[in-house]
PDB file of C-alpha atoms in Angstrom:
ATOM      1  CA  ASP A 115     -33.905  -8.068 139.382  1.00 65.00           C
ATOM      2  CA  VAL A 116     -37.004  -6.456 137.962  1.00 61.00           C
ATOM      3  CA  LYS A 117     -37.348  -2.888 138.988  1.00 90.00           C
ATOM      4  CA  VAL A 118     -40.641  -1.038 139.178  1.00 95.00           C
ATOM      5  CA  THR A 119     -40.132   2.643 139.817  1.00 95.00           C
ATOM      6  CA  GLN A 120     -42.824   5.043 140.920  1.00 95.00           C
ATOM      7  CA  SER A 121     -41.947   8.640 140.252  1.00 89.00           C
ATOM      8  CA  SER A 122     -43.046  10.156 143.551  1.00 89.00           C
ATOM      9  CA  ARG A 123     -43.005   8.663 147.041  1.00 92.00           C
ATOM     10  CA  TYR A 124     -45.069  11.475 148.572  1.00 95.00           C
ATOM     11  CA  LEU A 125     -47.456  13.967 147.010  1.00 96.00           C
ATOM     12  CA  VAL A 126     -49.762  16.572 148.476  1.00 97.00           C
ATOM     13  CA  LYS A 127     -52.467  17.962 146.217  1.00 97.00           C
ATOM     14  CA  ARG A 128     -55.571  20.098 146.596  1.00 97.00           C
ATOM     15  CA  THR A 129     -59.125  19.045 145.879  1.00 98.00           C
ATOM     16  CA  GLY A 130     -59.926  19.447 142.199  1.00 97.00           C
ATOM     17  CA  GLU A 131     -56.335  19.262 140.987  1.00 97.00           C
ATOM     18  CA  LYS A 132     -55.331  16.860 138.233  1.00 97.00           C
ATOM     19  CA  VAL A 133     -52.837  14.308 139.481  1.00 97.00           C
ATOM     20  CA  PHE A 134     -50.486  12.093 137.505  1.00 97.00           C
ATOM     21  CA  LEU A 135     -48.805   9.073 139.070  1.00 97.00           C
ATOM     22  CA  GLU A 136     -46.103   7.600 136.901  1.00 97.00           C
ATOM     23  CA  CYS A 137     -44.747   4.060 136.940  1.00 97.00           C
ATOM     24  CA  VAL A 138     -41.902   2.581 134.909  1.00 97.00           C
ATOM     25  CA  GLN A 139     -40.704  -1.031 134.755  1.00 96.00           C
ATOM     26  CA  ASP A 140     -37.441  -2.131 133.205  1.00 93.00           C
ATOM     27  CA  MET A 141     -38.044  -5.788 132.308  1.00 87.00           C
ATOM     28  CA  ASP A 142     -40.274  -5.637 129.253  1.00 90.00           C
ATOM     29  CA  HIS A 143     -43.285  -7.027 131.128  1.00 90.00           C
ATOM     30  CA  GLU A 144     -46.549  -6.885 129.264  1.00 89.00           C
ATOM     31  CA  ASN A 145     -48.899  -6.631 132.233  1.00 90.00           C
ATOM     32  CA  MET A 146     -48.999  -3.636 134.545  1.00 93.00           C
ATOM     33  CA  PHE A 147     -51.319  -2.782 137.419  1.00 93.00           C
ATOM     34  CA  TRP A 148     -52.394   0.051 139.684  1.00 95.00           C
ATOM     35  CA  TYR A 149     -53.640  -0.678 143.206  1.00 94.00           C
ATOM     36  CA  ARG A 150     -54.571   1.514 146.113  1.00 95.00           C
ATOM     37  CA  GLN A 151     -54.015   0.467 149.704  1.00 93.00           C
ATOM     38  CA  ASP A 152     -56.022   1.752 152.631  1.00 92.00           C
ATOM     39  CA  PRO A 153     -55.904   0.672 156.295  1.00 86.00           C
ATOM     40  CA  GLY A 154     -58.222  -2.246 156.961  1.00 80.00           C
ATOM     41  CA  LEU A 155     -59.085  -2.694 153.281  1.00 82.00           C
ATOM     42  CA  GLY A 156     -55.994  -4.402 151.909  1.00 81.00           C
ATOM     43  CA  LEU A 157     -54.991  -3.757 148.297  1.00 85.00           C
ATOM     44  CA  ARG A 158     -57.696  -2.998 145.767  1.00 88.00           C
ATOM     45  CA  LEU A 159     -57.159  -3.120 142.018  1.00 89.00           C
ATOM     46  CA  ILE A 160     -57.934   0.108 140.163  1.00 94.00           C
ATOM     47  CA  TYR A 161     -56.880  -0.637 136.589  1.00 94.00           C
ATOM     48  CA  PHE A 162     -54.577  -2.967 134.751  1.00 91.00           C
ATOM     49  CA  SER A 163     -53.084  -3.120 131.285  1.00 93.00           C
ATOM     50  CA  TYR A 164     -51.997  -6.175 129.350  1.00 89.00           C
ATOM     51  CA  ASP A 165     -50.472  -4.369 126.392  1.00 89.00           C
ATOM     52  CA  VAL A 166     -49.676  -0.924 125.045  1.00 93.00           C
ATOM     53  CA  LYS A 167     -52.842   1.173 124.720  1.00 91.00           C
ATOM     54  CA  MET A 168     -54.902  -1.613 126.314  1.00 91.00           C
ATOM     55  CA  LYS A 169     -56.558  -1.222 129.680  1.00 93.00           C
ATOM     56  CA  GLU A 170     -59.086  -3.010 131.830  1.00 91.00           C
ATOM     57  CA  LYS A 171     -61.035  -1.808 134.840  1.00 91.00           C
ATOM     58  CA  GLY A 172     -60.307  -3.371 138.150  1.00 89.00           C
ATOM     59  CA  ASP A 173     -62.499  -3.364 141.231  1.00 86.00           C
ATOM     60  CA  ILE A 174     -62.549   0.391 141.910  1.00 92.00           C
ATOM     61  CA  PRO A 175     -61.960   2.376 138.685  1.00 95.00           C
ATOM     62  CA  GLU A 176     -64.320   5.254 139.485  1.00 96.00           C
ATOM     63  CA  GLY A 177     -62.532   8.590 139.599  1.00 96.00           C
ATOM     64  CA  TYR A 178     -59.425   7.257 137.876  1.00 98.00           C
ATOM     65  CA  SER A 179     -58.103   6.800 134.369  1.00 97.00           C
ATOM     66  CA  VAL A 180     -54.901   5.283 133.027  1.00 97.00           C
ATOM     67  CA  SER A 181     -52.554   5.643 130.106  1.00 97.00           C
ATOM     68  CA  ARG A 182     -50.156   3.149 128.567  1.00 97.00           C
ATOM     69  CA  GLU A 183     -48.461   4.689 125.543  1.00 96.00           C
ATOM     70  CA  LYS A 184     -45.224   2.729 125.936  1.00 95.00           C
ATOM     71  CA  LYS A 185     -44.721  -0.786 127.194  1.00 95.00           C
ATOM     72  CA  GLU A 186     -42.552   0.230 130.124  1.00 96.00           C
ATOM     73  CA  ARG A 187     -44.730   3.063 131.402  1.00 97.00           C
ATOM     74  CA  PHE A 188     -48.169   2.969 133.034  1.00 97.00           C
ATOM     75  CA  SER A 189     -49.687   6.175 134.344  1.00 97.00           C
ATOM     76  CA  LEU A 190     -52.564   6.636 136.756  1.00 98.00           C
ATOM     77  CA  ILE A 191     -54.545   9.855 136.387  1.00 98.00           C
ATOM     78  CA  LEU A 192     -56.890  11.494 138.839  1.00 97.00           C
ATOM     79  CA  GLU A 193     -58.783  13.998 136.713  1.00 94.00           C
ATOM     80  CA  SER A 194     -60.116  15.946 139.693  1.00 97.00           C
ATOM     81  CA  ALA A 195     -58.646  14.791 142.976  1.00 97.00           C
ATOM     82  CA  SER A 196     -60.931  14.390 145.960  1.00 97.00           C
ATOM     83  CA  THR A 197     -60.172  13.852 149.629  1.00 97.00           C
ATOM     84  CA  ASN A 198     -61.404  10.248 149.476  1.00 97.00           C
ATOM     85  CA  GLN A 199     -58.573   9.522 147.058  1.00 98.00           C
ATOM     86  CA  THR A 200     -56.023  10.110 149.784  1.00 98.00           C
ATOM     87  CA  SER A 201     -54.255   6.770 149.836  1.00 97.00           C
ATOM     88  CA  MET A 202     -51.143   4.744 149.114  1.00 96.00           C
ATOM     89  CA  TYR A 203     -50.928   3.901 145.418  1.00 97.00           C
ATOM     90  CA  LEU A 204     -48.955   0.875 144.292  1.00 96.00           C
ATOM     91  CA  CYS A 205     -47.870   0.043 140.773  1.00 96.00           C
ATOM     92  CA  ALA A 206     -46.871  -3.454 139.706  1.00 94.00           C
ATOM     93  CA  SER A 207     -45.848  -5.438 136.654  1.00 93.00           C
ATOM     94  CA  SER A 208     -46.130  -9.176 136.208  1.00 89.00           C
ATOM     95  CA  PHE A 209     -44.311 -12.056 134.562  1.00 83.00           C
ATOM     96  CA  ARG A 210     -44.983 -15.751 134.127  1.00 80.00           C
ATOM     97  CA  HIS A 211     -43.223 -18.086 136.534  1.00 81.00           C
ATOM     98  CA  ALA A 212     -43.970 -21.769 137.088  1.00 80.00           C
ATOM     99  CA  GLY A 213     -47.370 -21.522 135.390  1.00 79.00           C
ATOM    100  CA  ALA A 214     -48.607 -18.397 137.152  1.00 80.00           C
ATOM    101  CA  ASN A 215     -48.462 -14.613 136.925  1.00 81.00           C
ATOM    102  CA  VAL A 216     -46.122 -13.178 139.569  1.00 87.00           C
ATOM    103  CA  LEU A 217     -46.242  -9.494 140.506  1.00 89.00           C
ATOM    104  CA  THR A 218     -43.363  -7.142 141.217  1.00 92.00           C
ATOM    105  CA  PHE A 219     -44.379  -3.978 143.028  1.00 94.00           C
ATOM    106  CA  GLY A 220     -42.961  -0.501 143.257  1.00 95.00           C
ATOM    107  CA  ALA A 221     -42.328   1.177 146.589  1.00 94.00           C
ATOM    108  CA  GLY A 222     -45.600   3.088 146.480  1.00 95.00           C
ATOM    109  CA  SER A 223     -46.748   6.701 146.184  1.00 96.00           C
ATOM    110  CA  ARG A 224     -48.509   8.201 149.174  1.00 96.00           C
ATOM    111  CA  LEU A 225     -50.998  10.797 147.997  1.00 97.00           C
ATOM    112  CA  THR A 226     -52.673  13.270 150.317  1.00 97.00           C
ATOM    113  CA  VAL A 227     -55.529  15.358 148.938  1.00 97.00           C
ATOM    114  CA  LEU A 228     -56.381  18.414 151.012  1.00 97.00           C
TER     115      LEU A 228
ATOM    116  CA  ASP B  41     -63.168 -10.382 146.348  1.00 50.00           C
ATOM    117  CA  ALA B  42     -60.112 -12.165 147.724  1.00 51.00           C
ATOM    118  CA  LYS B  43     -62.066 -15.340 148.626  1.00 80.00           C
ATOM    119  CA  THR B  44     -59.430 -16.314 151.205  1.00 89.00           C
ATOM    120  CA  THR B  45     -59.541 -16.157 154.979  1.00 91.00           C
ATOM    121  CA  GLN B  46     -56.534 -15.468 157.161  1.00 94.00           C
ATOM    122  CA  PRO B  47     -56.073 -14.580 160.825  1.00 96.00           C
ATOM    123  CA  ASN B  48     -55.645 -10.866 161.359  1.00 94.00           C
ATOM    124  CA  SER B  49     -52.422 -11.238 163.322  1.00 96.00           C
ATOM    125  CA  MET B  50     -49.914 -13.757 164.632  1.00 97.00           C
ATOM    126  CA  GLU B  51     -46.818 -13.672 166.806  1.00 96.00           C
ATOM    127  CA  SER B  52     -43.670 -15.710 166.681  1.00 96.00           C
ATOM    128  CA  ASN B  53     -40.439 -15.866 168.585  1.00 96.00           C
ATOM    129  CA  GLU B  54     -37.279 -15.159 166.682  1.00 96.00           C
ATOM    130  CA  GLU B  55     -35.565 -18.208 165.193  1.00 95.00           C
ATOM    131  CA  GLU B  56     -38.626 -20.396 165.617  1.00 96.00           C
ATOM    132  CA  PRO B  57     -40.733 -21.770 162.752  1.00 95.00           C
ATOM    133  CA  VAL B  58     -43.898 -19.911 161.802  1.00 97.00           C
ATOM    134  CA  HIS B  59     -46.970 -21.463 160.214  1.00 97.00           C
ATOM    135  CA  LEU B  60     -49.322 -18.961 158.594  1.00 97.00           C
ATOM    136  CA  PRO B  61     -52.690 -20.511 157.704  1.00 96.00           C
ATOM    137  CA  CYS B  62     -55.049 -19.610 154.887  1.00 95.00           C
ATOM    138  CA  ASN B  63     -58.496 -20.968 154.064  1.00 93.00           C
ATOM    139  CA  HIS B  64     -59.743 -20.935 150.478  1.00 88.00           C
ATOM    140  CA  SER B  65     -62.652 -23.350 150.637  1.00 85.00           C
ATOM    141  CA  THR B  66     -64.194 -22.250 147.311  1.00 82.00           C
ATOM    142  CA  ILE B  67     -61.010 -22.652 145.310  1.00 82.00           C
ATOM    143  CA  SER B  68     -61.396 -24.101 141.832  1.00 80.00           C
ATOM    144  CA  GLY B  69     -59.155 -26.690 140.260  1.00 78.00           C
ATOM    145  CA  THR B  70     -57.290 -24.159 138.142  1.00 79.00           C
ATOM    146  CA  ASP B  71     -56.614 -21.573 140.856  1.00 84.00           C
ATOM    147  CA  TYR B  72     -53.069 -21.149 142.060  1.00 89.00           C
ATOM    148  CA  ILE B  73     -52.380 -20.148 145.643  1.00 91.00           C
ATOM    149  CA  HIS B  74     -49.997 -17.223 145.973  1.00 92.00           C
ATOM    150  CA  TRP B  75     -48.357 -15.638 148.984  1.00 95.00           C
ATOM    151  CA  TYR B  76     -47.001 -12.118 149.111  1.00 95.00           C
ATOM    152  CA  ARG B  77     -45.670 -10.143 152.039  1.00 96.00           C
ATOM    153  CA  GLN B  78     -45.391  -6.443 152.708  1.00 94.00           C
ATOM    154  CA  LEU B  79     -42.716  -5.022 154.954  1.00 92.00           C
ATOM    155  CA  PRO B  80     -43.368  -1.636 156.578  1.00 87.00           C
ATOM    156  CA  SER B  81     -43.178   1.284 154.153  1.00 85.00           C
ATOM    157  CA  GLN B  82     -42.601  -0.967 151.146  1.00 90.00           C
ATOM    158  CA  GLY B  83     -44.655  -2.466 148.345  1.00 92.00           C
ATOM    159  CA  PRO B  84     -45.635  -6.145 148.577  1.00 93.00           C
ATOM    160  CA  GLU B  85     -43.124  -8.730 147.464  1.00 94.00           C
ATOM    161  CA  TYR B  86     -43.723 -12.180 146.044  1.00 93.00           C
ATOM    162  CA  VAL B  87     -42.991 -15.071 148.397  1.00 96.00           C
ATOM    163  CA  ILE B  88     -44.188 -18.318 146.816  1.00 95.00           C
ATOM    164  CA  HIS B  89     -47.008 -19.947 144.895  1.00 93.00           C
ATOM    165  CA  GLY B  90     -48.312 -23.431 144.166  1.00 92.00           C
ATOM    166  CA  LEU B  91     -51.150 -25.433 142.648  1.00 90.00           C
ATOM    167  CA  THR B  92     -51.356 -28.868 144.256  1.00 89.00           C
ATOM    168  CA  SER B  93     -47.973 -30.005 145.483  1.00 87.00           C
ATOM    169  CA  ASN B  94     -46.002 -28.560 148.338  1.00 91.00           C
ATOM    170  CA  VAL B  95     -43.443 -26.021 147.182  1.00 93.00           C
ATOM    171  CA  ASN B  96     -40.143 -24.818 148.582  1.00 94.00           C
ATOM    172  CA  ASN B  97     -37.970 -21.860 147.713  1.00 92.00           C
ATOM    173  CA  ARG B  98     -35.264 -19.848 149.417  1.00 90.00           C
ATOM    174  CA  MET B  99     -37.790 -17.724 151.309  1.00 90.00           C
ATOM    175  CA  ALA B 100     -40.378 -20.206 152.519  1.00 95.00           C
ATOM    176  CA  SER B 101     -42.325 -23.416 152.024  1.00 96.00           C
ATOM    177  CA  LEU B 102     -45.939 -23.758 150.983  1.00 97.00           C
ATOM    178  CA  ALA B 103     -47.961 -26.717 152.207  1.00 97.00           C
ATOM    179  CA  ILE B 104     -51.230 -27.259 150.351  1.00 94.00           C
ATOM    180  CA  ALA B 105     -53.942 -29.477 151.801  1.00 94.00           C
ATOM    181  CA  GLU B 106     -54.908 -32.500 149.769  1.00 92.00           C
ATOM    182  CA  ASP B 107     -58.408 -31.080 149.114  1.00 92.00           C
ATOM    183  CA  ARG B 108     -56.809 -27.672 148.328  1.00 91.00           C
ATOM    184  CA  LYS B 109     -59.238 -25.860 150.620  1.00 91.00           C
ATOM    185  CA  SER B 110     -56.463 -24.582 152.812  1.00 93.00           C
ATOM    186  CA  SER B 111     -52.757 -23.932 152.731  1.00 95.00           C
ATOM    187  CA  THR B 112     -49.980 -22.974 155.122  1.00 97.00           C
ATOM    188  CA  LEU B 113     -46.995 -20.739 154.529  1.00 97.00           C
ATOM    189  CA  ILE B 114     -44.034 -21.942 156.544  1.00 97.00           C
ATOM    190  CA  LEU B 115     -41.126 -19.737 157.526  1.00 96.00           C
ATOM    191  CA  HIS B 116     -38.576 -22.175 158.871  1.00 94.00           C
ATOM    192  CA  ARG B 117     -36.729 -19.776 161.150  1.00 94.00           C
ATOM    193  CA  ALA B 118     -38.384 -16.429 161.758  1.00 95.00           C
ATOM    194  CA  THR B 119     -36.120 -13.403 161.827  1.00 95.00           C
ATOM    195  CA  LEU B 120     -36.943  -9.830 162.752  1.00 95.00           C
ATOM    196  CA  ARG B 121     -36.873  -9.016 159.036  1.00 94.00           C
ATOM    197  CA  ASP B 122     -39.808 -11.375 158.514  1.00 96.00           C
ATOM    198  CA  ALA B 123     -42.124  -9.072 160.469  1.00 96.00           C
ATOM    199  CA  ALA B 124     -44.630  -8.077 157.787  1.00 96.00           C
ATOM    200  CA  VAL B 125     -48.192  -8.450 156.566  1.00 94.00           C
ATOM    201  CA  TYR B 126     -48.590 -11.729 154.689  1.00 96.00           C
ATOM    202  CA  TYR B 127     -51.234 -12.023 151.981  1.00 94.00           C
ATOM    203  CA  CYS B 128     -52.684 -15.297 150.723  1.00 93.00           C
ATOM    204  CA  ILE B 129     -54.297 -14.985 147.301  1.00 89.00           C
ATOM    205  CA  ARG B 130     -55.932 -17.374 144.906  1.00 84.00           C
ATOM    206  CA  LEU B 131     -55.552 -16.698 141.220  1.00 78.00           C
ATOM    207  CA  TYR B 132     -56.865 -18.387 138.149  1.00 70.00           C
ATOM    208  CA  SER B 133     -53.893 -18.592 135.841  1.00 63.00           C
ATOM    209  CA  GLY B 134     -55.621 -19.312 132.616  1.00 60.00           C
ATOM    210  CA  ALA B 135     -55.132 -17.185 129.554  1.00 53.00           C
ATOM    211  CA  GLY B 136     -56.492 -13.672 129.950  1.00 54.00           C
ATOM    212  CA  SER B 137     -56.495 -13.693 133.740  1.00 54.00           C
ATOM    213  CA  TYR B 138     -54.176 -11.119 135.204  1.00 58.00           C
ATOM    214  CA  GLN B 139     -55.800  -9.866 138.345  1.00 63.00           C
ATOM    215  CA  LEU B 140     -54.651 -10.532 141.855  1.00 67.00           C
ATOM    216  CA  THR B 141     -57.045  -9.314 144.503  1.00 70.00           C
ATOM    217  CA  PHE B 142     -55.508  -8.843 147.913  1.00 76.00           C
ATOM    218  CA  GLY B 143     -57.439  -9.223 151.163  1.00 78.00           C
ATOM    219  CA  LYS B 144     -56.385  -7.863 154.541  1.00 81.00           C
ATOM    220  CA  GLY B 145     -53.652 -10.395 155.239  1.00 91.00           C
ATOM    221  CA  THR B 146     -52.020 -11.562 158.468  1.00 95.00           C
ATOM    222  CA  LYS B 147     -49.759  -9.211 160.354  1.00 95.00           C
ATOM    223  CA  LEU B 148     -46.824 -11.230 161.672  1.00 97.00           C
ATOM    224  CA  SER B 149     -44.920  -9.899 164.659  1.00 97.00           C
ATOM    225  CA  VAL B 150     -41.548 -11.438 165.511  1.00 96.00           C
ATOM    226  CA  ILE B 151     -40.425 -11.215 169.115  1.00 96.00           C
ATOM    227  CA  PRO B 152     -36.685 -11.022 169.773  1.00 94.00           C
TER     228      PRO B 152
END
């Protein structure tokens, strides 16, 4: 089974701190994604990457950046954390199955910004 | 923009079939219909997807209307472990399209 591992399940940070969320997948998938999930809003795409060093903005990229230096690793960076970035962050990678892209998600990282 | 409509919540009795509806009236001919579910305190997991024909796998069945404007995820015998939020998503699967946009989903409760 594909495994997507997020480095931290729970983080507490202070406003203005720089935050790194790390994600590693072990199945050589080319596409990787970062979502955030908030009550009543579903999952919203922040950034995705379809290859090493390549990135594309999703629906809500403001306040975030990403890094993909190796195929298996996709990092989400909050340059200066703010309280409105308190959320559950989900990483995913995708593969082709029966003509479509199928996502495998990590367990999530719950970030609280004080 | 998820461009799908699902009921906010549904209930089912354990060991009975569950039919979860989804409307996607603006779907284009090249959009696949995907279903994911999210159990409490976990990331979403893939359930099933299809284009035009009905699809079956070990987890569920997907029934797609002939005009493709709606679909139904069928759990044949609900168990307590099926209690989750179910997301219906449409995705263009052409080259260069990688995004899945999730809406609010349907929260399924299973009653023992």
